[in-house]
Short mmCIF file of C-alpha atoms in Angstrom, two decimals:
data_model
loop_
_atom_site.label_atom_id
_atom_site.label_comp_id
_atom_site.label_asym_id
_atom_site.label_seq_id
_atom_site.Cartn_x
_atom_site.Cartn_y
_atom_site.Cartn_z
CA MET V 1 16.81 -15.69 34.50
CA LYS V 2 16.26 -18.50 32.00
CA LEU V 3 13.07 -19.68 30.36
CA SER V 4 11.40 -22.74 31.80
CA VAL V 5 8.82 -22.72 28.98
CA LYS V 6 9.11 -22.19 25.24
CA LEU V 7 8.51 -18.65 23.94
CA SER V 8 7.83 -17.87 20.27
CA VAL V 9 8.25 -14.36 18.88
CA ILE V 10 6.20 -13.47 15.79
CA VAL V 11 6.84 -10.52 13.45
CA ILE V 12 5.42 -9.59 10.03
CA THR V 13 7.68 -7.65 7.66
CA LYS V 14 8.07 -5.93 4.33
CA ASN V 15 11.29 -4.06 3.56
CA GLU V 16 12.34 -3.78 7.22
CA ALA V 17 16.09 -4.29 6.74
CA ARG V 18 16.93 -1.25 8.85
CA ASN V 19 14.78 -2.53 11.73
CA ILE V 20 14.65 -6.30 11.81
CA GLY V 21 18.18 -6.92 13.07
CA ALA V 22 17.78 -4.74 16.17
CA CYS V 23 14.29 -6.11 16.74
CA MET V 24 15.59 -9.70 16.70
CA ASP V 25 18.54 -8.81 18.92
CA SER V 26 16.15 -7.48 21.56
CA VAL V 27 14.30 -10.82 21.74
CA GLY V 28 17.32 -13.12 21.60
CA PHE V 29 16.14 -14.71 24.85
CA ALA V 30 13.22 -16.44 23.05
CA ASN V 31 13.28 -20.02 21.76
CA GLN V 32 11.68 -19.46 18.36
CA TRP V 33 11.36 -16.53 15.97
CA ILE V 34 8.70 -16.52 13.23
CA ILE V 35 8.93 -13.96 10.41
CA VAL V 36 6.14 -13.72 7.82
CA ASP V 37 7.42 -11.55 4.97
CA SER V 38 5.29 -10.14 2.16
CA GLY V 39 7.76 -9.52 -0.63
CA SER V 40 10.75 -7.67 0.83
CA THR V 41 13.39 -6.57 -1.67
CA ASP V 42 15.88 -4.96 0.73
CA GLY V 43 17.51 -7.93 2.45
CA THR V 44 15.02 -8.31 5.31
CA VAL V 45 14.61 -12.05 4.72
CA ALA V 46 18.36 -12.70 4.65
CA ILE V 47 18.91 -10.78 7.90
CA ALA V 48 16.12 -12.70 9.63
CA ARG V 49 17.42 -16.06 8.45
CA ASP V 50 20.97 -15.21 9.52
CA PHE V 51 19.59 -14.58 12.99
CA GLY V 52 18.00 -18.03 13.02
CA ALA V 53 14.38 -17.10 12.40
CA ASP V 54 11.90 -19.31 10.59
CA VAL V 55 10.84 -17.21 7.58
CA LEU V 56 7.57 -17.69 5.70
CA GLU V 57 7.41 -15.69 2.45
CA THR V 58 4.00 -14.79 1.02
CA SER V 59 3.05 -13.30 -2.32
CA ASP V 60 -0.28 -11.77 -1.30
CA TRP V 61 -1.29 -9.18 1.28
CA PRO V 62 -4.52 -10.05 3.15
CA GLY V 63 -4.18 -7.21 5.68
CA PHE V 64 -2.38 -6.80 8.99
CA GLY V 65 -4.69 -9.00 11.06
CA PRO V 66 -4.79 -12.02 8.72
CA GLN V 67 -1.04 -11.77 8.09
CA LYS V 68 -0.30 -11.85 11.81
CA ASN V 69 -2.60 -14.84 12.19
CA ARG V 70 -0.40 -16.63 9.66
CA ALA V 71 2.60 -15.99 11.88
CA LEU V 72 0.65 -17.09 14.95
CA ALA V 73 -0.30 -20.36 13.25
CA ALA V 74 3.41 -21.16 12.78
CA ALA V 75 4.31 -20.55 16.45
CA GLU V 76 5.14 -23.62 18.51
CA GLY V 77 5.89 -22.10 21.90
CA GLU V 78 3.71 -22.33 24.96
CA TRP V 79 3.78 -18.53 25.01
CA VAL V 80 3.69 -16.06 22.11
CA LEU V 81 5.16 -12.56 21.98
CA SER V 82 4.03 -10.41 19.04
CA LEU V 83 6.18 -7.48 17.89
CA ASP V 84 6.38 -5.08 14.99
CA ALA V 85 9.75 -4.75 13.29
CA ASP V 86 10.15 -1.16 14.57
CA GLU V 87 9.69 -2.22 18.20
CA ARG V 88 12.27 -3.26 20.79
CA ILE V 89 12.20 -5.17 24.08
CA THR V 90 14.35 -3.46 26.71
CA PRO V 91 16.44 -5.48 29.20
CA ALA V 92 14.02 -4.47 31.98
CA LEU V 93 11.02 -5.66 29.96
CA ARG V 94 12.87 -8.85 29.03
CA ASP V 95 13.39 -9.67 32.71
CA GLU V 96 9.76 -8.91 33.47
CA ILE V 97 8.56 -11.17 30.64
CA LEU V 98 10.80 -14.02 31.80
CA ARG V 99 9.56 -13.68 35.36
CA ILE V 100 5.92 -13.56 34.30
CA ILE V 101 5.83 -16.55 31.95
CA ASN V 102 7.86 -18.70 34.31
CA ALA V 103 5.15 -18.16 36.96
CA PRO V 104 2.09 -16.70 35.19
CA GLN V 105 -0.97 -15.37 36.97
CA HIS V 106 -2.88 -14.59 33.76
CA ASP V 107 -3.22 -16.06 30.28
CA ALA V 108 -2.46 -12.84 28.40
CA TYR V 109 -0.67 -9.58 29.16
CA ALA V 110 -0.98 -6.04 27.88
CA LEU V 111 2.31 -4.15 27.60
CA PRO V 112 2.72 -0.38 27.74
CA ARG V 113 4.35 1.13 24.66
CA LEU V 114 6.53 4.22 24.45
CA SER V 115 6.61 5.57 20.90
CA SER V 116 8.90 8.11 19.26
CA PHE V 117 8.11 10.61 16.54
CA CYS V 118 11.05 11.83 14.46
CA GLY V 119 13.47 11.18 17.32
CA GLN V 120 11.37 12.40 20.27
CA PHE V 121 9.47 10.09 22.59
CA ILE V 122 5.84 11.15 23.02
CA ARG V 123 4.40 10.80 26.52
CA HIS V 124 1.01 12.42 25.93
CA SER V 125 -1.19 12.93 22.84
CA GLY V 126 -2.88 9.58 23.51
CA TRP V 127 0.37 7.78 22.68
CA TYR V 128 1.39 6.67 26.16
CA PRO V 129 1.04 4.33 27.97
CA ASP V 130 -0.94 2.82 25.04
CA HIS V 131 -1.33 -0.66 26.55
CA VAL V 132 -1.48 -3.34 23.87
CA VAL V 133 -1.90 -7.10 24.32
CA ARG V 134 1.31 -8.63 22.96
CA LEU V 135 2.05 -11.61 25.21
CA TRP V 136 -0.27 -14.56 25.65
CA ARG V 137 -0.44 -18.28 26.21
CA ARG V 138 -0.72 -19.91 22.78
CA GLY V 139 -4.29 -20.96 22.06
CA CYS V 140 -5.82 -18.23 24.21
CA ALA V 141 -5.90 -15.43 21.63
CA THR V 142 -5.91 -14.59 17.93
CA PHE V 143 -5.75 -11.41 15.87
CA SER V 144 -8.81 -9.66 14.50
CA ASP V 145 -9.24 -9.76 10.72
CA ASN V 146 -8.84 -5.98 10.34
CA LEU V 147 -6.97 -4.74 7.30
CA VAL V 148 -5.32 -2.16 9.56
CA HIS V 149 -5.31 -1.35 13.29
CA GLU V 150 -5.75 -5.02 14.10
CA ARG V 151 -6.03 -6.06 17.74
CA VAL V 152 -5.46 -9.19 19.77
CA LEU V 153 -8.68 -10.93 20.78
CA VAL V 154 -8.25 -12.80 24.06
CA GLU V 155 -10.74 -15.63 23.77
CA ARG V 156 -9.94 -17.56 26.91
CA GLY V 157 -8.55 -16.71 30.33
CA THR V 158 -7.72 -13.41 32.03
CA THR V 159 -5.52 -10.49 30.98
CA GLY V 160 -2.94 -8.77 33.16
CA ARG V 161 -0.59 -5.83 32.63
CA LEU V 162 3.16 -5.48 32.61
CA THR V 163 5.03 -2.42 33.86
CA ASN V 164 7.99 -1.86 31.52
CA PRO V 165 7.23 -0.49 28.04
CA ILE V 166 7.98 -1.71 24.56
CA ILE V 167 10.09 0.89 22.75
CA HIS V 168 8.46 1.82 19.45
CA TYR V 169 10.35 3.77 16.76
CA SER V 170 7.13 4.57 14.94
CA TYR V 171 8.10 7.48 12.65
CA ARG V 172 11.80 8.04 12.04
CA ASP V 173 11.41 10.94 9.61
CA ASP V 174 8.94 12.77 7.38
CA GLY V 175 9.31 10.22 4.59
CA ASP V 176 8.42 7.43 7.00
CA PHE V 177 5.31 9.34 8.08
CA LEU V 178 4.18 10.00 4.50
CA ARG V 179 4.65 6.35 3.53
CA LYS V 180 2.59 5.15 6.48
CA LEU V 181 -0.02 7.88 5.93
CA GLU V 182 -0.64 6.58 2.42
CA GLN V 183 -0.82 2.96 3.54
CA TYR V 184 -2.95 3.45 6.66
CA SER V 185 -5.38 5.95 5.12
CA GLU V 186 -5.94 3.67 2.12
CA LEU V 187 -6.52 0.57 4.22
CA GLY V 188 -8.59 2.51 6.75
CA ALA V 189 -10.87 3.86 4.02
CA ARG V 190 -11.35 0.42 2.49
CA GLN V 191 -12.07 -1.09 5.89
CA ALA V 192 -14.61 1.62 6.74
CA TYR V 193 -16.28 1.25 3.34
CA ALA V 194 -16.55 -2.52 3.76
CA ALA V 195 -18.15 -1.93 7.18
CA GLY V 196 -20.90 0.12 5.54
CA LYS V 197 -19.58 3.61 6.29
CA ARG V 198 -19.77 6.34 3.66
CA GLY V 199 -17.80 9.56 3.34
CA SER V 200 -18.14 13.17 2.27
CA LEU V 201 -15.96 16.26 2.22
CA ARG V 202 -17.81 17.59 5.28
CA LYS V 203 -17.03 14.38 7.18
CA ALA V 204 -13.38 14.53 6.11
CA PHE V 205 -13.00 18.04 7.57
CA ALA V 206 -15.02 17.27 10.71
CA HIS V 207 -13.14 14.07 11.54
CA SER V 208 -9.74 15.65 10.89
CA LEU V 209 -10.57 18.58 13.19
CA SER V 210 -11.78 16.14 15.83
CA ALA V 211 -8.55 14.14 15.55
CA PHE V 212 -6.47 17.29 16.07
CA LEU V 213 -8.44 18.42 19.12
CA ARG V 214 -8.44 14.95 20.65
CA SER V 215 -4.66 14.62 20.30
CA PHE V 216 -3.53 18.14 21.15
CA VAL V 217 -6.17 19.25 23.69
CA PHE V 218 -8.06 16.36 25.24
CA LYS V 219 -5.06 13.97 25.28
CA ARG V 220 -2.83 16.87 26.40
CA GLY V 221 -0.50 16.77 23.43
CA PHE V 222 0.45 20.37 24.20
CA LEU V 223 2.55 18.99 27.07
CA ASP V 224 4.82 17.39 24.45
CA GLY V 225 5.57 20.87 23.10
CA ARG V 226 6.35 21.30 19.41
CA ALA V 227 6.41 17.53 18.90
CA GLY V 228 2.90 17.28 20.36
CA LEU V 229 1.65 19.91 17.91
CA ILE V 230 3.23 18.08 14.99
CA VAL V 231 1.75 14.77 16.15
CA ALA V 232 -1.71 16.36 16.34
CA LEU V 233 -1.36 17.88 12.87
CA CYS V 234 -0.22 14.52 11.49
CA ALA V 235 -3.18 12.80 13.15
CA ALA V 236 -5.49 15.32 11.51
CA GLU V 237 -3.83 14.85 8.12
CA THR V 238 -4.02 11.06 8.28
CA THR V 239 -7.68 11.22 9.32
CA TYR V 240 -8.49 13.68 6.55
CA HIS V 241 -6.94 11.47 3.88
CA LYS V 242 -8.77 8.42 5.21
CA TYR V 243 -12.17 10.12 4.97
CA PHE V 244 -11.29 11.82 1.69
CA LYS V 245 -10.56 8.39 0.21
CA LEU V 246 -13.77 7.09 1.75
CA MET V 247 -15.58 9.97 0.03
CA LEU V 248 -14.08 8.95 -3.31
CA LEU V 249 -15.21 5.35 -2.76
CA THR V 250 -18.68 6.64 -1.90
CA GLU V 251 -18.86 8.80 -5.01
CA ALA V 252 -17.64 5.95 -7.19
CA GLU V 253 -20.40 3.77 -5.76
CA ARG V 254 -23.04 6.38 -6.44
CA GLY V 255 -21.72 6.95 -9.92
CA HIS V 256 -21.83 3.24 -10.60
CA ASP V 257 -25.39 3.03 -9.27
CA GLY V 258 -26.37 6.00 -11.40
CA ASP V 259 -24.95 4.41 -14.52
CA ALA V 260 -26.77 1.21 -13.70
CA GLN V 261 -30.07 3.05 -13.31
CA VAL V 262 -29.57 4.86 -16.65
CA PHE V 263 -28.74 1.52 -18.26
CA GLU V 264 -31.92 -0.04 -16.84
CA ARG V 265 -34.04 2.89 -18.05
CA ASN V 266 -32.53 2.67 -21.53
CA GLU V 267 -33.07 -1.07 -21.58
CA HIS V 268 -36.70 -0.62 -20.52
CA THR V 269 -37.27 1.99 -23.24
CA ALA V 270 -35.66 -0.23 -25.85
CA ARG V 271 -37.80 -3.19 -24.79
CA THR V 272 -40.94 -1.05 -24.95
CA GLU V 273 -40.04 0.19 -28.43
CA ARG V 274 -39.34 -3.34 -29.65
CA THR V 275 -42.69 -4.49 -28.26
CA GLU V 276 -44.52 -1.63 -30.00
CA ARG V 277 -42.79 -2.35 -33.31
CA THR V 278 -43.71 -6.00 -32.99
CA LYS V 279 -47.36 -5.11 -32.37
CA ARG V 280 -47.44 -2.73 -35.35
CA THR V 281 -45.88 -5.39 -37.54
CA GLU V 282 -48.43 -7.95 -36.41
CA ARG V 283 -51.33 -5.53 -37.14
CA ARG V 284 -50.00 -4.87 -40.64
CA SER V 285 -49.38 -8.53 -41.46
CA PRO V 286 -52.94 -9.47 -42.69
CA GLU V 287 -53.05 -6.50 -45.08
CA THR V 288 -49.68 -7.50 -46.50
CA GLU V 289 -50.88 -11.00 -47.16
#
């Protein structure tokens, strides 16, 4: 089936040379490919350009949501498909997308997503079907401004669901997990702090335990076997580091406030002493004359 309307694919990247080629190959049926890159040094930009993508290079990092809105602003198609570099569109999903946008019944569509962890696809643990809005009529939706865990905000029209999943190679190995843990926990802590939340060691332990139980027990991660246990432990670790970093931000704030209060008290004392010295000097002045 061929497209009767123009479809733009948008992807944000940084050092995704091992992913971007396969990602682009999976969406070769589109009419336009927009890549917004934030300083790759591994050949990502060259691979994308060789494929025929329009590449916008940026020097700053405003967060995932704002960066994806930059890519969205460059899209020209009637429909937009948003992907991450570690995601793939299967032939079955490609055919479903083509059929849907050639005769749409909704203005946006949520797609199921099947994610892998260190080589094993996870079908429980809260990871599947994990419907995410990724396909919409341009002008009907934008991304939230979140630093991390951004979402698509459908502002006009209705939202439907597709059947075939995006394939998501989320964590290829332990090093990949640790890199993302550092990035996501840092951004998550900053985002929570900006929203007025404050942390403590007690909260870090409580939230990490809650994350483990939610993934392994309530979301039936135990049905994924050893991989489900590892996923739950990783969820707990990521959550702990987020709230630990939030605790450090909270303590830094309190320390700063404490220093400010000491400074104000010292300044008040110094002003009082200067005033008293001035008064004593003024009382002595007639005798001196």
